[in-house]
Coordinates of C-alpha atoms and ligand atoms in Angstrom, one line a residue:
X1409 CA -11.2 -36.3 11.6
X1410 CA -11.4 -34.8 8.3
X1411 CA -12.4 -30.9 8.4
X1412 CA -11.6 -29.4 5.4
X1413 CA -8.9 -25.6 6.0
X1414 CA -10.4 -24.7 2.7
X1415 CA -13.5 -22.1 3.0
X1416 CA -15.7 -20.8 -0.3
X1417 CA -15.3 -17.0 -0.6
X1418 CA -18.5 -16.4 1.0
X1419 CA -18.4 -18.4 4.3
X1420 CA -14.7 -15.9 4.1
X1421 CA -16.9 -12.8 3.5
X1422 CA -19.4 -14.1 6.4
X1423 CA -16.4 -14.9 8.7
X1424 CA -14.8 -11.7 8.2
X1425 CA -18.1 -9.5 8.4
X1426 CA -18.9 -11.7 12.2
X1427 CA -15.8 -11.5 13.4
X1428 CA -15.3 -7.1 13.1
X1429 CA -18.2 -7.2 15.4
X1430 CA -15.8 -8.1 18.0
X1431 CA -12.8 -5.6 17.8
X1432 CA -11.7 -6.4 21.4
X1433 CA -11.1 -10.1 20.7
X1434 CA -7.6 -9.2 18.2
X1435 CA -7.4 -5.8 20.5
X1436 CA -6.2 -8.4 23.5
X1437 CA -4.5 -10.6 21.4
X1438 CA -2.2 -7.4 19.9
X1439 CA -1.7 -5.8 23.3
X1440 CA -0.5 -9.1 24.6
X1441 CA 2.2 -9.2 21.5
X1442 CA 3.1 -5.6 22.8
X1443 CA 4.0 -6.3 26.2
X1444 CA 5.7 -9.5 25.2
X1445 CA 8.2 -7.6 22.0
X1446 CA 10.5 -5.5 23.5
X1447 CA 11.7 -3.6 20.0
X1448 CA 9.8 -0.9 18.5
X1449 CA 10.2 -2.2 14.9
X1450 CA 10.3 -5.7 14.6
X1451 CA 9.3 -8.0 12.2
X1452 CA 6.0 -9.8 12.8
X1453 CA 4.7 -12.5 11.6
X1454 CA 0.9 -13.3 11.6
X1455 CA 0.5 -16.9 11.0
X1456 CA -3.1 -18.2 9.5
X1457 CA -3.8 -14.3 9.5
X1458 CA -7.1 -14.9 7.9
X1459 CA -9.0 -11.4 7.1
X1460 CA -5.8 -9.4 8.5
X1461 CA -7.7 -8.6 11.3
X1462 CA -5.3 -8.7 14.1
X1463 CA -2.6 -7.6 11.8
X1464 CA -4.7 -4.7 11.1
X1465 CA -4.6 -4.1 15.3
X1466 CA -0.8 -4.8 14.9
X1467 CA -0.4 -2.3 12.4
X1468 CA -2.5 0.2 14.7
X1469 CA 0.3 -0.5 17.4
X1470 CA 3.5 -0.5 15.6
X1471 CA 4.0 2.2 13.0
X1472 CA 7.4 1.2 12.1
X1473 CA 7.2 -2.6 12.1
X1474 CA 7.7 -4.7 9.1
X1475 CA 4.6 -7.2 9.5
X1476 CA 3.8 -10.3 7.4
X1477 CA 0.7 -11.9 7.1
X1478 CA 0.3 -15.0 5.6
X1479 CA -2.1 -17.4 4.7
X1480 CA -3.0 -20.5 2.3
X1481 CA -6.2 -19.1 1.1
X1482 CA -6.6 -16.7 -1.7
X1483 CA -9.9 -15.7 -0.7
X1484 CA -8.4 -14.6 2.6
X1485 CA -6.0 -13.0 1.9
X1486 CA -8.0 -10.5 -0.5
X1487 CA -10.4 -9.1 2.5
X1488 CA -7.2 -9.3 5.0
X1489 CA -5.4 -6.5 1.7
X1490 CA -8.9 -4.3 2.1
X1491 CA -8.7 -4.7 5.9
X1492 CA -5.5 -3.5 5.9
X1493 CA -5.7 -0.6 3.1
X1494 CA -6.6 2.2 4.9
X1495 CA -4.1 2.3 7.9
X1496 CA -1.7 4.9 7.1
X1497 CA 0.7 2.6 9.6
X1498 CA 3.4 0.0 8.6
X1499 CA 2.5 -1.5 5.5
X1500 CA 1.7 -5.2 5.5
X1501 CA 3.7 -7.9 3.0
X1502 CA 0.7 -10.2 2.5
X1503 CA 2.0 -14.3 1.5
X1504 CA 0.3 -16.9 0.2
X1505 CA 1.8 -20.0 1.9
X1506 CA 1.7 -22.8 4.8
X1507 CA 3.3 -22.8 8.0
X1508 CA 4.5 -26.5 6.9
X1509 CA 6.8 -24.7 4.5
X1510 CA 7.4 -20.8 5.3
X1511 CA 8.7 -18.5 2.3
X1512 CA 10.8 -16.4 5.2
X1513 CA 14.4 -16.7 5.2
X1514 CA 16.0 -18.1 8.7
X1515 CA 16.3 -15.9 11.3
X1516 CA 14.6 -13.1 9.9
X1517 CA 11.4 -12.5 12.3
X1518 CA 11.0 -11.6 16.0
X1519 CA 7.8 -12.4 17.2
X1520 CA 5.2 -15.3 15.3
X1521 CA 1.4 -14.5 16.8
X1522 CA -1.0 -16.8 15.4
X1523 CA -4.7 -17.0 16.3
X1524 CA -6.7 -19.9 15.8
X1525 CA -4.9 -21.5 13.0
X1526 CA -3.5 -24.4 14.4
X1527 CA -6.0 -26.9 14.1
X1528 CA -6.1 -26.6 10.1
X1529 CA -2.0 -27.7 10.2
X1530 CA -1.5 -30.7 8.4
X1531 CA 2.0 -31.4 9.8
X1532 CA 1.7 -29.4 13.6
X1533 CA 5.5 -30.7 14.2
X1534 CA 6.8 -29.4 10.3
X1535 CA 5.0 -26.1 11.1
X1536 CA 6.7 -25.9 14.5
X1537 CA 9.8 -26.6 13.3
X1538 CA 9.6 -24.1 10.9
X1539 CA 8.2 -21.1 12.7
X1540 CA 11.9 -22.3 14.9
X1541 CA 14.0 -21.6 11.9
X1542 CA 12.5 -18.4 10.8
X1543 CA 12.4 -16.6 14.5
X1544 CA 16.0 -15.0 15.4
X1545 CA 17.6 -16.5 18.7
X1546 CA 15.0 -15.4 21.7
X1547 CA 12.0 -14.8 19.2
X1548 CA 8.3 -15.4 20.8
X1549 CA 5.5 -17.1 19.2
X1550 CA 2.4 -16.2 21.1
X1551 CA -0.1 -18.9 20.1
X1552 CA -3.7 -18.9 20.9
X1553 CA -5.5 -22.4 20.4
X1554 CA -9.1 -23.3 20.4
X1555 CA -9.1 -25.8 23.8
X1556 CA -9.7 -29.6 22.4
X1557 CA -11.0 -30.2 25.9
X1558 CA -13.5 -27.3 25.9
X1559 CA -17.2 -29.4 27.3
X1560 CA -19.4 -30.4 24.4
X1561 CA -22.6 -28.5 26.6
X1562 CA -20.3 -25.4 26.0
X1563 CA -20.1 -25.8 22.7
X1564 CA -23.9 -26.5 22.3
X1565 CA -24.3 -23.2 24.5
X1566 CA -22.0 -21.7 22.1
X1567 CA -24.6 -22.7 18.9
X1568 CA -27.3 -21.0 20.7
X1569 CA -25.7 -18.0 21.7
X1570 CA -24.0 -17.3 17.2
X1571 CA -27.5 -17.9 16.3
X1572 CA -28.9 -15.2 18.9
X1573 CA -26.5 -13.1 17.4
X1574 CA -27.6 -14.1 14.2
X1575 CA -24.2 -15.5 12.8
X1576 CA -24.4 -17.1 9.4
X1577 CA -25.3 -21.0 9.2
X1578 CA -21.7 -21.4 7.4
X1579 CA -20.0 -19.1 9.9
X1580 CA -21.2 -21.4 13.2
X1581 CA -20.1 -24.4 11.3
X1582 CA -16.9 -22.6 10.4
X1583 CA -16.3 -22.4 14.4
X1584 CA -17.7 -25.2 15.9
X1585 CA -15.8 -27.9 13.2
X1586 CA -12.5 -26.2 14.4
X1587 CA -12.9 -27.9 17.7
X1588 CA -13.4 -31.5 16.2
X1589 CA -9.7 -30.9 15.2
X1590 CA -8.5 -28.9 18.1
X1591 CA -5.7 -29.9 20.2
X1592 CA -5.0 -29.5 24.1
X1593 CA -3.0 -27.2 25.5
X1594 CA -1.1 -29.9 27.4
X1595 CA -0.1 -31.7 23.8
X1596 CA 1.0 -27.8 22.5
X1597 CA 2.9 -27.3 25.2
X1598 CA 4.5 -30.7 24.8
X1599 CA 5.5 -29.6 21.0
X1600 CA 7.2 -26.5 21.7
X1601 CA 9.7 -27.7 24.3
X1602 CA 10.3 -30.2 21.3
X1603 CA 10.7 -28.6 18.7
X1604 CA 13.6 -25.9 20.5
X1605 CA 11.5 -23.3 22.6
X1606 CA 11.0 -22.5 26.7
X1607 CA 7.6 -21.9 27.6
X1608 CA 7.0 -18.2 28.8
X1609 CA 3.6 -18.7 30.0
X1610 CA 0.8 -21.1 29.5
X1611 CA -2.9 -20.1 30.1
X1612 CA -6.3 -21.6 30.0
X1613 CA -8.6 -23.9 32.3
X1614 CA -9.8 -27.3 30.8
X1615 CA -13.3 -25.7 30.5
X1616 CA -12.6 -22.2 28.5
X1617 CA -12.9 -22.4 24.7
X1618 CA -9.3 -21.3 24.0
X1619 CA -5.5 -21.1 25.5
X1620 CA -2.6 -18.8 25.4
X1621 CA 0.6 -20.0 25.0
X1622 CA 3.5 -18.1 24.5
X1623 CA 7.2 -19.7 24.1
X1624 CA 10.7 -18.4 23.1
X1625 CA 12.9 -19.8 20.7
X1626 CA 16.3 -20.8 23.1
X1627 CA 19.3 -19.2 22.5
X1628 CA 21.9 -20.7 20.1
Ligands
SAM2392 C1 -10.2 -19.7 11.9 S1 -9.2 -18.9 10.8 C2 -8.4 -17.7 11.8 C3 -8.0 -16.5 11.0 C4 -7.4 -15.4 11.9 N1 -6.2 -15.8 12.5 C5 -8.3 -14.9 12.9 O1 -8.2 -15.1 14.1 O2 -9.3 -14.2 12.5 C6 -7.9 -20.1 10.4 C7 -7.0 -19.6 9.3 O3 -5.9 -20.5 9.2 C8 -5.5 -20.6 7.9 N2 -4.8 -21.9 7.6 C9 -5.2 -23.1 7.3 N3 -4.2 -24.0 7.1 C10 -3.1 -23.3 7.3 C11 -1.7 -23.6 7.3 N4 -1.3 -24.9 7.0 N5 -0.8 -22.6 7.5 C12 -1.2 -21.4 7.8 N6 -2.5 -21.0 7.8 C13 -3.4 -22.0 7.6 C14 -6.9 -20.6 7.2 O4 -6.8 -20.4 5.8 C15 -7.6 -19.6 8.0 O5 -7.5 -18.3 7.4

């Protein structure tokens, strides 16, 4: 299924405009990397960050953190800087990269979070691999995935419901392509234990439009 990763700088301006009409949507997401970090400055890593918006929730929660946000896409990462200006909190190191081929050094980071990204990996089982080598020993990634298995009468529901709201043409498409290259939870869960982590918890019926996974990188 070919869906291009790559977005014009203004379905990225559209996306990021949509998407701070829902705060609460990163707001969960950042609470759920809170209760699942035990240090009070650790080194986060925001995989496929996007705009920076759930960094910019992450800097909101840990003023002493060292976070990184990185992403292939210049445009992105340009609105996820001027997200992320005006929070007098941590400050964020913004990268340009792919999770195929991280520019971290091994062992360096103690919790990966990444929202939504998934999908647009070319090698899934490369990327895996590497957010292994740069976690420490006992690291979490907390994944959320768009759900492969999510009913096509949602999705048409889901249409409907962006264009009430009155999201862009390019933003729907933006959304609804994602799940033509969407995996199952089941298959995620499959990678981490085989790529060297122990699931923590694993959420999400067949029928919701996403799933949280969150997995630790075994000791030694
Ligand atoms: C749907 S957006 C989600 C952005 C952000 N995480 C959010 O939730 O707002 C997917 C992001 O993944 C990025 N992406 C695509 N391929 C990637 C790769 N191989 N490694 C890391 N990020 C990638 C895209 O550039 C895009 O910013």
């Amino acid at each position: 299924m070919s869906v291009s990763s790559d977005v014009n700088a203004e379905t990225a301006e559209q996306f990021n405009t949509y998407m701070k009409r829902y705060p609460e949507l990163y707001q969960s997401l950042a609470s759920c990397v809170q209760e699942h970090l035990s240090s009070q400055t650790p080194v986060i890593l925001d995989l496929g960050a996007g705009t920076g918006l759930l960094t910019l929730e992450l800097q909101l929660r840990y003023p002493t953190a060292t976070l990184l946000g990185l992403d292939p896409l210049r445009t992105m990462l340009r609105l996820a800087k001027d997200n992320t200006r005006e929070t007098s909190s941590s400050a964020v190191h913004w990268l340009q990269g792919v999770s195929e081929a991280l520019p971290l050094k091994s062992g360096m980071v103690e919790g990966v979070v990444t929202r939504f990204s998934l999908p647009y990996w070319n090698q899934p089982e490369k990327s895996f691999q590497e957010i292994n080598r740069v976690l420490k020993p006992g690291g979490v990634v907390i994944l959320q995935g768009l759900n492969k298995d999510y009913p096509r009468w949602k999705l048409a529901l889901l249409r409907l419901l962006m264009r009430l709201r009155t999201a862009p043409k390019n933003v729907i498409t933006y959304h609804l392509d994602a799940y033509k290259i969407a995996h199952t939870r089941a298959w995620v869960e499959d990678l981490f234990t085989s790529t060297g982590f122990r699931l923590l918890l694993s959420s999400g019926k067949p029928w919701d439009w996403q799933f949280l996974i969150i997995a630790q990188k075994t000791q030694g």
